[in-house]
Coordinates of C-alpha atoms and ligand atoms in Angstrom, one line a residue:
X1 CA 32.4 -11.2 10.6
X2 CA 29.6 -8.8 10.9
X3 CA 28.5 -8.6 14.3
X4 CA 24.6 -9.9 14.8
X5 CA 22.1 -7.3 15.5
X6 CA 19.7 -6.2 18.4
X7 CA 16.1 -6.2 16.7
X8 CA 13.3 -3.8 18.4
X9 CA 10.0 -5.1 17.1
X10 CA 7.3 -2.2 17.4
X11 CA 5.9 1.0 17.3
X12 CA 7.1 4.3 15.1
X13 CA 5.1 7.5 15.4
X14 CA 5.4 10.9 14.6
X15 CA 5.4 12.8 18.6
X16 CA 4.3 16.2 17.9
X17 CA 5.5 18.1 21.7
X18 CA 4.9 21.6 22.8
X19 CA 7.0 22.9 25.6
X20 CA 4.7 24.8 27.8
X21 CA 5.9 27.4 30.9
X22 CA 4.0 25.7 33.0
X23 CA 2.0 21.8 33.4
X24 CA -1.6 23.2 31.5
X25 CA -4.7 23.8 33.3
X26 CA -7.7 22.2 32.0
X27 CA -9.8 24.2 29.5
X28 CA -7.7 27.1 29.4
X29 CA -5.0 28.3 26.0
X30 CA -1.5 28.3 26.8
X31 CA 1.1 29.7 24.6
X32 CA 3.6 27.3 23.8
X33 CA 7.5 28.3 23.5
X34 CA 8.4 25.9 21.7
X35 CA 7.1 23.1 19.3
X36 CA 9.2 20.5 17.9
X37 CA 8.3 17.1 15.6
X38 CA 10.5 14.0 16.6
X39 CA 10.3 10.1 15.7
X40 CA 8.7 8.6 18.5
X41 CA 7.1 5.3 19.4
X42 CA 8.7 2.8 21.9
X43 CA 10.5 0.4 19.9
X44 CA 12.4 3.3 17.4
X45 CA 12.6 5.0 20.7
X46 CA 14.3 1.8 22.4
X47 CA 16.5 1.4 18.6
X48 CA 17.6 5.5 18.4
X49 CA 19.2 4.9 22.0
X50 CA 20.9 1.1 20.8
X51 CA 22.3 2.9 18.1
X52 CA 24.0 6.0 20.1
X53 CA 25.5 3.2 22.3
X54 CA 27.3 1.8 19.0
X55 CA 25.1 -1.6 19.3
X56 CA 24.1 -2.9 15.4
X57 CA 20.4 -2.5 15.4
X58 CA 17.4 -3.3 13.5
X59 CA 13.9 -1.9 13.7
X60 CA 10.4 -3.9 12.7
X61 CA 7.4 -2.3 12.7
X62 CA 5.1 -0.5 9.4
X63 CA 5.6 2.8 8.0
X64 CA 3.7 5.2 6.6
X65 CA 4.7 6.9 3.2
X66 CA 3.6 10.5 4.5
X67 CA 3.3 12.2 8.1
X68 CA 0.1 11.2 8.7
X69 CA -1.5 7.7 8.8
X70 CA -4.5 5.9 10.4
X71 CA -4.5 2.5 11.4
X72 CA -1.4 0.9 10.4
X73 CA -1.5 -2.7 10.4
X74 CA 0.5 -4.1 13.4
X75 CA 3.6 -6.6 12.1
X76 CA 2.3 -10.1 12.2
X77 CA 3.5 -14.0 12.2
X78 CA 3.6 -13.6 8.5
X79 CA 5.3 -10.4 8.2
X80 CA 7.9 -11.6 11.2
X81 CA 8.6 -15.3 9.4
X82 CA 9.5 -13.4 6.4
X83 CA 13.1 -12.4 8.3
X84 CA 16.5 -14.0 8.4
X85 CA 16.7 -14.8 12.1
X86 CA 20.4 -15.8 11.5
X87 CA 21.0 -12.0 11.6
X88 CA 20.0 -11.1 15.2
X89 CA 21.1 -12.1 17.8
X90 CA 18.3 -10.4 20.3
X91 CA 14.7 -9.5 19.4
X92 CA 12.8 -7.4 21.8
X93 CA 9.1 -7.1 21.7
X94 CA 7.0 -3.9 22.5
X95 CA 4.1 -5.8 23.8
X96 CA 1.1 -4.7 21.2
X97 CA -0.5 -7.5 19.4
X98 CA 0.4 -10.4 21.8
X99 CA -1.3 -13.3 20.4
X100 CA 0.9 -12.7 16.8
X101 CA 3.9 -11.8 19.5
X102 CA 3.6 -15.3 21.1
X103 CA 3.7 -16.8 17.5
X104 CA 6.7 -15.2 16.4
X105 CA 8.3 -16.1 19.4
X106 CA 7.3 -19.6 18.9
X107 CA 9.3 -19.0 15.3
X108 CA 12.7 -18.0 17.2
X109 CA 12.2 -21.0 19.3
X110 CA 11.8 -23.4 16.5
X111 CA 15.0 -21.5 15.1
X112 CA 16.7 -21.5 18.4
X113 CA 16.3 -25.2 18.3
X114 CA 18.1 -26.1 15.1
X115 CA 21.2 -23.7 16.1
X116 CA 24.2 -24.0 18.5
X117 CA 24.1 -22.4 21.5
X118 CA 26.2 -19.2 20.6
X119 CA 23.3 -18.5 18.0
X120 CA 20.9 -19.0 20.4
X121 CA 18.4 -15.5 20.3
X122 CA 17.6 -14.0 23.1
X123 CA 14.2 -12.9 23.5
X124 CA 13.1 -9.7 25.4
X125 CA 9.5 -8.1 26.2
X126 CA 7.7 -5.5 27.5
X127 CA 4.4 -5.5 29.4
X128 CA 3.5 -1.3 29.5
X129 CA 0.0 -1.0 29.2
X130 CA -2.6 -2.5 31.3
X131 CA -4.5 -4.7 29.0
X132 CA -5.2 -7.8 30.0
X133 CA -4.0 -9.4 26.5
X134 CA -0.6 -8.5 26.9
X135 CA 0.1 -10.3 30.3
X136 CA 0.0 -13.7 28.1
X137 CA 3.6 -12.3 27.2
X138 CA 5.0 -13.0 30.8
X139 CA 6.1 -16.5 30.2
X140 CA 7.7 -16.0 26.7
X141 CA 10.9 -13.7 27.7
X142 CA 14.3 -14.4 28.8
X143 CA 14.0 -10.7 30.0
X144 CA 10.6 -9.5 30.9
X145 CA 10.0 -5.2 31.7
X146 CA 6.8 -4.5 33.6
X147 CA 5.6 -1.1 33.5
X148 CA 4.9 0.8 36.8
X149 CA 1.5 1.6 35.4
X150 CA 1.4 -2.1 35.3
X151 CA 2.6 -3.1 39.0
X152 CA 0.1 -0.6 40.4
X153 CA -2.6 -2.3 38.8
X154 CA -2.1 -5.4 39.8
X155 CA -1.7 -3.6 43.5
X156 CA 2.1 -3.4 44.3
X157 CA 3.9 -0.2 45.6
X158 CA 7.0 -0.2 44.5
X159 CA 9.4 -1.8 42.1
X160 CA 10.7 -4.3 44.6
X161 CA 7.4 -5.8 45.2
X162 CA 6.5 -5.8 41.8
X163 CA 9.3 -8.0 41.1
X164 CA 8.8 -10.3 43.8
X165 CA 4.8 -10.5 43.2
X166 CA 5.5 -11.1 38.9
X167 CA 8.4 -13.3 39.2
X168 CA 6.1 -16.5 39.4
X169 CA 4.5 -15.7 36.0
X170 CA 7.6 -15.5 34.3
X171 CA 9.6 -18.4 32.9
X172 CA 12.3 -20.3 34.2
X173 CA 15.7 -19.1 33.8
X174 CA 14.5 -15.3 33.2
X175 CA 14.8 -11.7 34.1
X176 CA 12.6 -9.4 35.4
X177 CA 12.5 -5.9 35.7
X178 CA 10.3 -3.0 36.8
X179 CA 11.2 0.9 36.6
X180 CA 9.9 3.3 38.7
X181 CA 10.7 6.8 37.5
X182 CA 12.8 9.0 40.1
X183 CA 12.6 5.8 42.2
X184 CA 15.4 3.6 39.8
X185 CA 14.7 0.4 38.6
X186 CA 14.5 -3.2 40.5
X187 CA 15.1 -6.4 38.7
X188 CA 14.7 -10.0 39.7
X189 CA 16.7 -13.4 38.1
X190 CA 16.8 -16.8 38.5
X191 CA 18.8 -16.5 41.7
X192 CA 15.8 -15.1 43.3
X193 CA 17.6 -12.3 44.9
X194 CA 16.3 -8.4 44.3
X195 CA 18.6 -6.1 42.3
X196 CA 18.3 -2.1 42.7
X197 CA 19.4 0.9 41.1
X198 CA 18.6 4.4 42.5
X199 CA 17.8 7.0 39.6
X200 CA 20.6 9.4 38.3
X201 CA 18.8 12.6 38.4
X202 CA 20.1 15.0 35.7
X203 CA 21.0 18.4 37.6
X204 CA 17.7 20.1 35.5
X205 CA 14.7 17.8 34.7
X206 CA 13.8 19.0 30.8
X207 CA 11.9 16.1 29.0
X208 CA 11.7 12.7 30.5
X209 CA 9.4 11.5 27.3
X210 CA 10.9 8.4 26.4
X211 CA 13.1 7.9 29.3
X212 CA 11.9 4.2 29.9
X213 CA 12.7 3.2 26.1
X214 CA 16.2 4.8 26.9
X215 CA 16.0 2.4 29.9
X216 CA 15.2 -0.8 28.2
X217 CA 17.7 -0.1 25.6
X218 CA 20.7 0.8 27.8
X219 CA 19.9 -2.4 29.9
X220 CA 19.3 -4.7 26.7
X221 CA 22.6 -3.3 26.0
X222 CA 24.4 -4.4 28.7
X223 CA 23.0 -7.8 29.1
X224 CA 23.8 -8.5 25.4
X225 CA 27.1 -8.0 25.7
X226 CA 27.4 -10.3 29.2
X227 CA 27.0 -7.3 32.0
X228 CA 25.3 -8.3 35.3
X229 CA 22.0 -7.9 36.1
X230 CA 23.3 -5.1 38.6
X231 CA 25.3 -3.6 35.9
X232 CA 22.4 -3.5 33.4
X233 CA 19.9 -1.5 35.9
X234 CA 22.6 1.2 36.7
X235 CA 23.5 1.7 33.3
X236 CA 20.0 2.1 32.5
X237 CA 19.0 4.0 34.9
X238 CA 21.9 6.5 34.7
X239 CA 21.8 6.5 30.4
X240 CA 17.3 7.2 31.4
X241 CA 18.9 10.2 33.9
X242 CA 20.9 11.7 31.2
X243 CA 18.0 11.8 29.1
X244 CA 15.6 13.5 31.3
X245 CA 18.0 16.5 31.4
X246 CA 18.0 16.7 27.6
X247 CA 15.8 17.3 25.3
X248 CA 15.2 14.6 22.7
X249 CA 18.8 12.2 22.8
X250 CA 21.2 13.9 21.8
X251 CA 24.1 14.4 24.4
X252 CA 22.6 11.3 26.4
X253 CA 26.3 10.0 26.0
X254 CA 27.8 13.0 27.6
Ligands
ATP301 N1 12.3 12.3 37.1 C1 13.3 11.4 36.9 N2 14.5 11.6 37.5 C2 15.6 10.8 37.3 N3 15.5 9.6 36.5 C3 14.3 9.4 36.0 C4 13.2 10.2 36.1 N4 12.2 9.7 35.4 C5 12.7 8.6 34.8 N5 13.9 8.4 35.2 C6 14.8 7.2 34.8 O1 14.2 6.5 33.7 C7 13.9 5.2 34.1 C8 12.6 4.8 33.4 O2 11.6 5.7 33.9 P1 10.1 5.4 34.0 O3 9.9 4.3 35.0 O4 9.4 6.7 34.3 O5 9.8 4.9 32.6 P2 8.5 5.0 31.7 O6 7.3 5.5 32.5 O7 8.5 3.7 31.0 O8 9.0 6.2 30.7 P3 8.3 7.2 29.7 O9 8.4 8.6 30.5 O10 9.3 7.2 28.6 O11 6.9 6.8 29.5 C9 13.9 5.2 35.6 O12 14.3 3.9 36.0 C10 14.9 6.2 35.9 O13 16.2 5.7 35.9
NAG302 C1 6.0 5.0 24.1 O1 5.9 5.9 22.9 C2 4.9 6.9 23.0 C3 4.9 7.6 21.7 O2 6.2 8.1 21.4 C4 5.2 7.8 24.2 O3 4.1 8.7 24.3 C5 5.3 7.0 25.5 O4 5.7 7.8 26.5 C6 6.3 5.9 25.2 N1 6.4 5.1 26.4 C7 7.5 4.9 27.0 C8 7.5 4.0 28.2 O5 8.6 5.4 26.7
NAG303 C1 16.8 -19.3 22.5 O1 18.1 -19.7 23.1 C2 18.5 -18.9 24.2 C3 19.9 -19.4 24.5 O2 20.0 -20.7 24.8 C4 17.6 -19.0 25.3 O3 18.0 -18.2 26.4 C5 16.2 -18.5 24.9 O4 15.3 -18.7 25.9 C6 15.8 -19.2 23.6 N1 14.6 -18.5 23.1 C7 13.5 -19.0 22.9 C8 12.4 -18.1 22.4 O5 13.3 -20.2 23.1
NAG304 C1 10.4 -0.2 28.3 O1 9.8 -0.9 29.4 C2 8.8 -0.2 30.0 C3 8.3 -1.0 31.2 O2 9.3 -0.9 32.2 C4 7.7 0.1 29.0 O3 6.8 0.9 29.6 C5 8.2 0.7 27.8 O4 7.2 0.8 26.8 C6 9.4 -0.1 27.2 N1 9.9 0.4 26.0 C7 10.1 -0.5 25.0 C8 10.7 0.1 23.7 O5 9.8 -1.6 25.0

């Protein structure tokens, strides 16, 4: 049997990077050395890294027929009900348009509930930006990722706090995680106990764009296929560390 896939729900975009000498002052020219165009956008981001691991993977999220678009439509209830759930077997969210998020996860709950527990899906989101929209997503994943960016918003220092300070909002039963760049990655479950992974710094730092979608998908990874919560973060974070010394993702395997 064909083995159910992992289903990033999200964002593609076109990232257009210039690799300067040096970080740019403000209002001045610098001459780039190099300029490349890459697929970007969190959740292909999150599905490029799933499918170097060897993990089936699907991506959701609306194209564009040239290189340049305006205003594509985010994927909706609709759009999302359209899909043969009996094909995945976890769907993570980039958190975007949360009140259509929360109804399509209301959809893989209704499916959940008519299936044995082996074809349960697992349900994974993340909270990056600081919009206060998006926090509605806390109580609707088994796994939850919370965004530095987030966590000092909301006042907390460091990942272990933010953990500890979110946990209430999320629901019972689930994970929670927060990365924090050279800092590793902390993560909180049921248990109650604090899980930590230091960062694997590569031996030159190159391009750490898209680093945290290398992250999630490394820890997704893991946890789908029945790793520990300790074994998810320090796969993650040493997957994210072999990115950040390479540019784009190729050799993150190496
Ligand atoms: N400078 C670094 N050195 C080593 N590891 C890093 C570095 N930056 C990021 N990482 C690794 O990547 C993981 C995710 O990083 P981070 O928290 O910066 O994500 P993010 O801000 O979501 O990423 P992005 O840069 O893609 O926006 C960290 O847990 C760490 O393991
Ligand atoms: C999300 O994708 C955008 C566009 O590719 C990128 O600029 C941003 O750094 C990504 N965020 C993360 C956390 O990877
Ligand atoms: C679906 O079932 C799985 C496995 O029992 C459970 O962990 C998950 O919370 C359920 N998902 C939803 C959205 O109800
Ligand atoms: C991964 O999680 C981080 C929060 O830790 C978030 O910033 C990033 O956008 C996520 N990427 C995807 C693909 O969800």
């Amino acid at each position: 049997m064909e083995q159910k896939r992992i289903l990033c729900v999200g964002l593609v975009c076109l990232d257009i990077i210039n690799v300067v000498d040096k970080f740019p002052e403000e209002d001045t020219d610098t001459r780039c050395v190099s300029q490349r165009w890459q697929r970007g956008g969190n959740a292909s981001n999150s599905c490029t890294v799933l499918s170097l691991l060897g993990a089936p993977c699907a991506f959701m999220g609306s194209l564009a027929a040239g290189p340049i678009a305006e205003n594509l439509p985010d994927v909706c209830a609709d759009d999302f009900s359209q899909l043969d759930l009996s094909q995945y077997r976890w769907i993570h969210f980039e958190g975007r348009n949360a009140d259509e998020q929360v109804k399509m996860i209301e959809q893989v709950k209704s499916y959940n509930a008519t299936q044995e527990e082996k074809n349960r899906i697992t349900i994974s989101v993340e909270i990056e930006k600081t919009r206060p929209s998006l926090y509605q997503l806390f109580p609707h994943g088994d796994v939850v990722f919370v965004s530095k960016d987030v966590a000092l918003h909301f006042g907390f220092q460091s990942a272990s706090s933010a953990v500890k300070g979110f946990y209430s909002q999320v629901k019972d039963g689930a994970v929670l995680i927060c990365a924090w760049a050279e800092k590793g990655a902390d993560a909180m479950g049921p248990d109650g106990t604090v899980v930590h992974s230091d960062a694997f710094p590569p031996e030159k730092l190159v391009d750490t764009l898209g680093a945290g979608d290398t992250f999630n998908a490394s820890v997704i990874y893991t946890l789908s296929n029945g790793g520990s919560l300790q074994e998810a973060l320090t796969f993650g974070c040493q997957i994210a560390g072999k990115k950040c010394g390479v540019h784009g993702y190729d050799g993150i395997l190496q």
